[in-house]
Amino acid sequence: YVSVVGSVIFVLAAAQTNYETEFWKAKLASLSPVWSVKAITNTDLKRVQNAELIQSLRETLANIQTTIQSLPVLIRPWINVACVAVMQPYADASEGKRLCWKICLLNAGVYLAWKVKPWGMFMRTAFMHNPLSGLSYTLLTSMFSHQSALHLLFNCLALESFGSAAYYYLLREENKAEPEQLESTSSYHFLSFYLSAGLFAGLVSHVVSTKLHYPRLVAQLSSSVPSIPKTETWAHAVASATAASTTRNAANKAASTTAAAAASTVPPILPSLGASGAIYAAVTMTALAFPDSQVALFIPPSYPINIQYGVGGLIALDVIGIMRGWRFFDHRAHLGGAAFGVFYYLYGPSFWRQTRKDLEEAERESSEL
């Protein structure tokens, strides 16, 4: 499931990028005849898209101002200020940060769905991955699911910071490609990376739970079941029945003690949710792409440290968590996401360019037929 869905996402993202690049090339060429003789660059494509975005925001603001004309005069200025307060930062932000904000809004929407009590059973089934449920699609849907407001806040802050940095790295690598390959947007590239990283991180946790943890769980529970002695003769059966009437309480107490001991030694297989695995991939890729940058906590103590030391500390903490059996975080998913980030830093951009090139050639051949 993960390999098929990940491949489909990657190919669709590359195809959509090619389509939008051709669209913006044609639109830019239609704006002025100078583009018929001047080569179009990625910077030119970005500029025309930003101009289009600003124009769209201005039209939206004008429509809102027209709509609120029927409202009281005292309310209208506040609505205008609120709209400008939202639209101006959105227009000033980088494309990567805007995309991360959209993902955070989606996460917030799923979080609000958790708060609707009648939807509780559906949310636990469709937006929480249980390795023993037999459902595969929850590896994808659980990436956008958060039950705790604090969990949602931390993941969104990390995504805005490291996600936008990872986006910039993908954009930079595309601009460095020789020969230059036009790309109007890196949004689909980042989305394919983000979703694939989350799927891979969830797969790592799933495999460890089902192939390693689950057999041990079954073996420990099986060994905790007391054996029942066989009855060989009628006299032995009568004696056993007489003895059972006097020792039933002691046997029940011993059985309950054995079950409690087994339950305490066998940790449960817990369902997982959240985007931490995908964010870890963005963190490790950012650390490798910008090794001299510094990071700091947004809460005191916020002393800045080198990003590689910070990421190394996080990975060491997850390794310790696995060794000590900590269950508060899905440490295996964290390490899976971190490994995916390293892999994508090494091979992802070149594989992305080759995929886009193959799709362009296939499209060209099909148009010639």
Coordinates of C-alpha atoms in Angstrom, one line a residue:
Y1 CA 0.0 0.0 0.0
V2 CA 2.7 2.5 1.0
S3 CA 4.8 1.9 -2.1
V4 CA 1.8 2.1 -4.5
V5 CA 0.3 5.2 -2.9
G6 CA 3.6 6.9 -2.5
S7 CA 4.5 6.2 -6.2
V8 CA 1.1 7.5 -7.4
I9 CA 1.4 10.6 -5.3
F10 CA 4.9 11.3 -6.6
V11 CA 3.9 10.8 -10.3
L12 CA 0.7 12.8 -10.0
A13 CA 2.7 15.6 -8.3
A14 CA 5.2 15.6 -11.1
A15 CA 2.5 15.6 -13.7
Q16 CA 0.6 18.5 -12.1
T17 CA 3.9 20.5 -11.8
N18 CA 4.5 20.0 -15.5
Y19 CA 1.0 21.0 -16.4
E20 CA 1.1 24.2 -14.3
T21 CA 4.5 25.1 -15.6
E22 CA 3.3 24.9 -19.2
F23 CA 0.2 26.9 -18.2
W24 CA 2.2 29.8 -16.7
K25 CA 4.7 29.7 -19.5
A26 CA 1.8 30.2 -22.0
K27 CA 0.2 32.9 -19.8
L28 CA 3.5 34.8 -19.5
A29 CA 4.1 34.6 -23.2
S30 CA 0.6 36.1 -23.9
L31 CA 1.3 39.1 -21.7
S32 CA 4.0 40.6 -23.9
P33 CA 5.7 39.8 -27.2
V34 CA 9.1 40.1 -25.6
W35 CA 8.8 36.6 -24.2
S36 CA 8.8 35.2 -27.8
V37 CA 12.5 36.2 -28.1
K38 CA 13.5 36.2 -24.4
A39 CA 14.0 33.0 -22.5
I40 CA 11.7 32.4 -19.6
T41 CA 13.2 31.6 -16.3
N42 CA 11.9 30.2 -13.0
T43 CA 12.1 33.7 -11.5
D44 CA 9.9 35.1 -14.2
L45 CA 7.3 32.4 -13.6
K46 CA 7.4 33.1 -9.8
R47 CA 6.9 36.9 -10.5
V48 CA 3.8 36.5 -12.6
Q49 CA 2.3 34.1 -10.1
N50 CA 2.9 36.6 -7.3
A51 CA 1.4 39.3 -9.3
E52 CA -1.7 37.1 -10.0
L53 CA -2.0 36.3 -6.3
I54 CA -1.9 40.0 -5.2
Q55 CA -4.5 40.9 -7.8
S56 CA -6.7 38.0 -6.6
L57 CA -6.4 39.2 -3.0
R58 CA -7.2 42.8 -3.9
E59 CA -10.3 41.6 -5.8
T60 CA -11.4 39.5 -2.8
L61 CA -11.0 42.4 -0.5
A62 CA -13.0 44.6 -2.8
N63 CA -15.8 42.0 -2.9
I64 CA -15.8 41.8 0.9
Q65 CA -16.0 45.6 1.2
T66 CA -19.0 45.6 -1.2
T67 CA -20.7 42.8 0.7
I68 CA -20.4 44.5 4.1
Q69 CA -21.9 47.8 2.9
S70 CA -25.2 46.8 4.5
L71 CA -23.6 46.4 7.9
P72 CA -23.4 49.1 10.5
V73 CA -20.8 51.7 10.0
L74 CA -19.0 50.9 13.3
I75 CA -18.5 47.3 12.3
R76 CA -17.2 47.7 8.7
P77 CA -13.8 49.2 9.6
W78 CA -13.1 46.3 11.9
I79 CA -13.9 43.8 9.2
N80 CA -11.6 45.6 6.8
V81 CA -8.8 45.6 9.3
A82 CA -9.2 41.9 10.0
C83 CA -9.2 41.1 6.3
V84 CA -6.0 43.1 5.7
A85 CA -4.4 41.6 8.8
V86 CA -4.9 38.1 7.2
M87 CA -4.2 38.9 3.6
Q88 CA -1.1 41.0 4.0
P89 CA 1.0 38.4 5.8
Y90 CA -0.3 35.8 3.4
A91 CA 0.9 37.9 0.4
D92 CA 4.2 38.6 2.0
A93 CA 4.9 35.0 3.0
S94 CA 7.0 32.7 0.9
E95 CA 5.2 30.0 -1.2
G96 CA 6.5 27.3 1.1
K97 CA 5.2 29.0 4.3
R98 CA 1.8 29.5 2.7
L99 CA 1.6 25.8 1.8
C100 CA 2.6 24.9 5.4
W101 CA -0.2 27.2 6.7
K102 CA -2.7 25.3 4.5
I103 CA -1.6 22.0 5.9
C104 CA -1.9 23.4 9.4
L105 CA -5.5 24.5 8.6
L106 CA -6.3 21.0 7.4
N107 CA -4.9 19.6 10.6
A108 CA -6.9 22.1 12.6
G109 CA -10.1 21.0 10.8
V110 CA -9.5 17.4 11.6
Y111 CA -8.8 18.3 15.2
L112 CA -12.1 20.1 15.4
A113 CA -13.8 17.0 14.0
W114 CA -12.4 15.1 16.9
K115 CA -14.4 17.4 19.2
V116 CA -17.7 16.4 17.7
K117 CA -18.8 13.6 20.0
P118 CA -21.1 11.8 17.5
W119 CA -18.2 11.5 15.2
G120 CA -16.0 9.8 17.8
M121 CA -16.3 6.3 16.5
F122 CA -15.7 7.3 12.9
M123 CA -12.7 9.4 13.8
R124 CA -11.1 6.6 15.8
T125 CA -11.6 4.2 12.9
A126 CA -10.7 6.5 9.9
F127 CA -8.2 9.0 11.4
M128 CA -6.2 6.8 13.8
H129 CA -3.9 4.1 12.6
N130 CA -4.2 0.8 14.6
P131 CA -1.6 -1.8 13.4
L132 CA -4.1 -4.6 14.2
S133 CA -7.1 -3.1 12.5
G134 CA -6.3 -4.3 9.0
L135 CA -6.8 -0.9 7.5
S136 CA -4.1 0.6 5.3
Y137 CA -5.6 4.0 4.4
T138 CA -5.3 5.2 8.0
L139 CA -1.5 5.4 7.4
L140 CA -2.4 8.4 5.3
T141 CA -5.3 9.9 7.1
S142 CA -3.7 9.7 10.6
M143 CA -1.0 12.1 9.4
F144 CA -3.5 15.0 9.6
S145 CA -5.1 13.9 12.9
H146 CA -4.4 15.3 16.3
Q147 CA -6.5 14.8 19.4
S148 CA -4.6 17.2 21.7
A149 CA -4.4 20.9 21.1
L150 CA -0.9 20.9 22.4
H151 CA 0.2 18.2 20.0
L152 CA -1.4 20.2 17.1
L153 CA 0.3 23.4 18.2
F154 CA 3.8 21.9 18.4
N155 CA 3.5 20.1 15.1
C156 CA 2.1 23.2 13.3
L157 CA 4.9 25.4 14.7
A158 CA 7.5 22.8 13.7
L159 CA 6.0 22.4 10.2
E160 CA 5.9 26.1 9.6
S161 CA 9.6 26.4 10.5
F162 CA 11.2 23.3 9.2
G163 CA 8.6 22.6 6.4
S164 CA 9.2 26.0 4.8
A165 CA 13.0 25.5 5.1
A166 CA 12.7 22.1 3.4
Y167 CA 10.5 23.7 0.7
Y168 CA 13.2 26.2 0.1
Y169 CA 15.8 23.5 -0.2
L170 CA 13.8 21.7 -2.9
L171 CA 13.3 25.0 -4.7
R172 CA 17.0 25.8 -4.5
E173 CA 18.0 22.4 -5.9
E174 CA 15.6 22.8 -8.8
N175 CA 17.1 26.2 -9.6
K176 CA 20.6 24.7 -9.5
A177 CA 19.8 22.0 -12.0
E178 CA 21.8 21.9 -15.2
P179 CA 20.4 22.2 -17.8
E180 CA 17.7 24.4 -16.3
Q181 CA 14.3 22.7 -15.9
L182 CA 11.5 25.2 -15.6
E183 CA 9.2 24.7 -12.6
S184 CA 6.5 27.2 -11.8
T185 CA 5.9 25.9 -8.3
S186 CA 7.6 23.5 -5.9
S187 CA 4.4 23.0 -3.9
Y188 CA 3.5 19.6 -5.4
H189 CA 7.1 18.4 -5.0
F190 CA 7.0 19.3 -1.3
L191 CA 3.6 17.7 -0.9
S192 CA 4.8 14.5 -2.4
F193 CA 7.8 14.5 -0.1
Y194 CA 5.7 15.3 2.9
L195 CA 3.1 12.6 2.3
S196 CA 5.6 10.0 1.3
A197 CA 7.6 10.7 4.4
G198 CA 4.5 10.4 6.6
L199 CA 3.6 7.1 5.0
F200 CA 7.1 5.7 5.4
A201 CA 7.3 6.7 9.0
G202 CA 3.9 5.1 9.7
L203 CA 5.0 2.0 7.9
V204 CA 8.1 1.6 10.0
S205 CA 6.0 1.9 13.2
H206 CA 3.4 -0.5 11.7
V207 CA 6.0 -3.2 10.8
V208 CA 7.7 -3.1 14.2
S209 CA 4.4 -3.4 15.9
T210 CA 3.0 -6.3 13.8
K211 CA 6.2 -8.2 13.1
L212 CA 8.2 -7.8 16.3
H213 CA 5.9 -6.6 19.1
Y214 CA 2.7 -8.5 18.3
P215 CA 4.3 -12.0 18.3
R216 CA 6.0 -11.3 21.6
L217 CA 2.7 -10.1 23.0
V218 CA 1.0 -13.3 21.9
A219 CA 3.8 -15.5 23.3
Q220 CA 3.8 -13.8 26.7
L221 CA 0.0 -14.0 27.0
S222 CA 0.0 -17.6 26.0
S223 CA 2.7 -18.5 28.5
S224 CA 0.7 -16.8 31.3
V225 CA -2.3 -19.2 30.9
P226 CA -2.2 -21.9 33.6
S227 CA -2.2 -25.5 32.4
I228 CA -5.2 -27.7 33.3
P229 CA -4.2 -31.2 34.7
K230 CA -5.7 -34.2 33.0
T231 CA -8.1 -36.5 34.9
E232 CA -6.8 -40.1 34.6
T233 CA -9.3 -42.2 36.8
W234 CA -12.7 -41.9 38.3
A235 CA -11.3 -41.8 41.8
H236 CA -8.8 -39.1 40.8
A237 CA -11.7 -37.1 39.4
V238 CA -13.7 -37.4 42.7
A239 CA -10.6 -36.4 44.7
S240 CA -10.0 -33.4 42.4
A241 CA -13.6 -32.2 42.7
T242 CA -13.3 -32.4 46.5
A243 CA -10.0 -30.6 46.6
A244 CA -11.3 -28.0 44.2
S245 CA -14.2 -27.0 46.5
T246 CA -11.7 -26.1 49.2
T247 CA -9.1 -24.4 47.1
R248 CA -11.3 -22.5 44.6
N249 CA -10.7 -19.1 46.3
A250 CA -6.9 -19.6 46.3
A251 CA -6.9 -20.7 42.7
N252 CA -9.0 -17.7 41.6
K253 CA -6.6 -15.4 43.5
A254 CA -3.6 -17.0 41.9
A255 CA -5.1 -16.8 38.5
S256 CA -5.9 -13.1 38.9
T257 CA -2.4 -12.5 40.2
T258 CA -0.9 -14.2 37.1
A259 CA -3.1 -12.3 34.7
A260 CA -2.2 -9.0 36.4
A261 CA 1.5 -9.9 36.2
A262 CA 1.2 -10.8 32.5
A263 CA -0.7 -7.5 31.7
S264 CA 2.0 -5.5 33.5
T265 CA 4.9 -7.1 31.6
V266 CA 3.2 -7.0 28.1
P267 CA 2.9 -3.4 26.8
P268 CA -0.2 -2.8 24.6
I269 CA 0.0 -2.0 20.9
L270 CA -1.3 1.5 20.8
P271 CA -2.8 3.3 17.8
S272 CA -0.9 6.2 16.4
L273 CA -1.8 9.6 14.8
G274 CA -0.1 12.9 14.0
A275 CA 2.4 14.4 11.5
S276 CA 5.5 13.9 13.6
G277 CA 7.1 11.4 11.2
A278 CA 6.7 13.7 8.2
I279 CA 8.0 16.7 10.2
Y280 CA 11.0 14.7 11.3
A281 CA 11.8 14.1 7.6
A282 CA 11.7 17.8 7.0
V283 CA 13.9 18.4 10.1
T284 CA 16.6 16.0 9.0
M285 CA 16.6 17.3 5.4
T286 CA 16.8 20.9 6.7
A287 CA 19.7 20.0 9.0
L288 CA 21.6 18.4 6.1
A289 CA 20.8 21.2 3.6
F290 CA 21.6 24.1 6.0
P291 CA 24.2 22.7 8.5
D292 CA 25.3 26.1 9.8
S293 CA 21.8 27.3 10.8
Q294 CA 20.7 27.5 14.4
V295 CA 17.5 26.4 16.1
A296 CA 16.0 27.4 19.5
L297 CA 12.9 26.5 21.4
F298 CA 10.0 28.9 21.2
I299 CA 9.6 28.7 25.0
P300 CA 12.3 29.4 27.5
P301 CA 15.0 28.4 27.7
S302 CA 15.4 29.5 24.1
Y303 CA 19.2 29.3 23.8
P304 CA 20.1 28.9 20.1
I305 CA 22.2 25.8 19.1
N306 CA 23.5 24.4 15.9
I307 CA 20.8 22.6 14.0
Q308 CA 22.8 19.4 13.7
Y309 CA 23.4 19.2 17.4
G310 CA 19.7 19.8 18.0
V311 CA 18.6 17.1 15.5
G312 CA 21.2 14.7 16.9
G313 CA 19.8 15.2 20.3
L314 CA 16.3 14.5 19.1
I315 CA 17.3 11.3 17.4
A316 CA 19.3 10.2 20.5
L317 CA 16.2 10.9 22.6
D318 CA 14.1 8.7 20.4
V319 CA 16.7 5.9 20.5
I320 CA 16.7 6.1 24.3
G321 CA 12.9 6.0 24.2
I322 CA 12.8 2.8 22.3
M323 CA 15.4 1.2 24.5
R324 CA 13.6 2.2 27.7
G325 CA 10.2 1.4 26.3
W326 CA 8.7 4.9 26.5
R327 CA 5.2 5.0 25.1
F328 CA 4.2 8.6 25.1
F329 CA 5.6 9.3 21.6
D330 CA 5.9 7.0 18.6
H331 CA 9.7 6.9 18.6
R332 CA 9.9 4.4 15.8
A333 CA 7.9 6.6 13.5
H334 CA 10.2 9.5 14.4
L335 CA 13.2 7.6 13.4
G336 CA 11.6 6.3 10.2
G337 CA 10.8 9.9 9.2
A338 CA 14.3 11.0 10.0
A339 CA 15.7 8.2 7.8
F340 CA 13.4 9.2 5.0
G341 CA 14.6 12.8 5.2
V342 CA 18.2 11.7 4.9
F343 CA 17.3 9.5 1.9
Y344 CA 15.4 12.2 0.2
Y345 CA 18.2 14.7 0.7
L346 CA 20.6 12.4 -1.1
Y347 CA 18.4 11.2 -3.9
G348 CA 15.0 13.0 -3.9
P349 CA 15.7 16.1 -6.1
S350 CA 17.4 14.1 -8.9
F351 CA 14.7 11.5 -8.9
W352 CA 12.1 14.3 -9.1
R353 CA 13.8 15.9 -12.1
Q354 CA 14.0 12.6 -13.9
T355 CA 10.4 11.8 -13.2
R356 CA 9.3 15.1 -14.6
K357 CA 11.6 14.7 -17.6
D358 CA 10.1 11.2 -18.3
L359 CA 6.6 12.5 -18.1
E360 CA 7.4 15.4 -20.5
E361 CA 8.9 13.0 -23.0
A362 CA 5.9 10.7 -22.7
E363 CA 3.5 13.7 -23.2
R364 CA 5.5 14.8 -26.2
E365 CA 5.5 11.4 -27.8
S366 CA 1.7 11.0 -27.3
S367 CA 1.1 14.4 -28.9
E368 CA 3.1 13.5 -31.9
L369 CA 1.0 10.3 -32.5

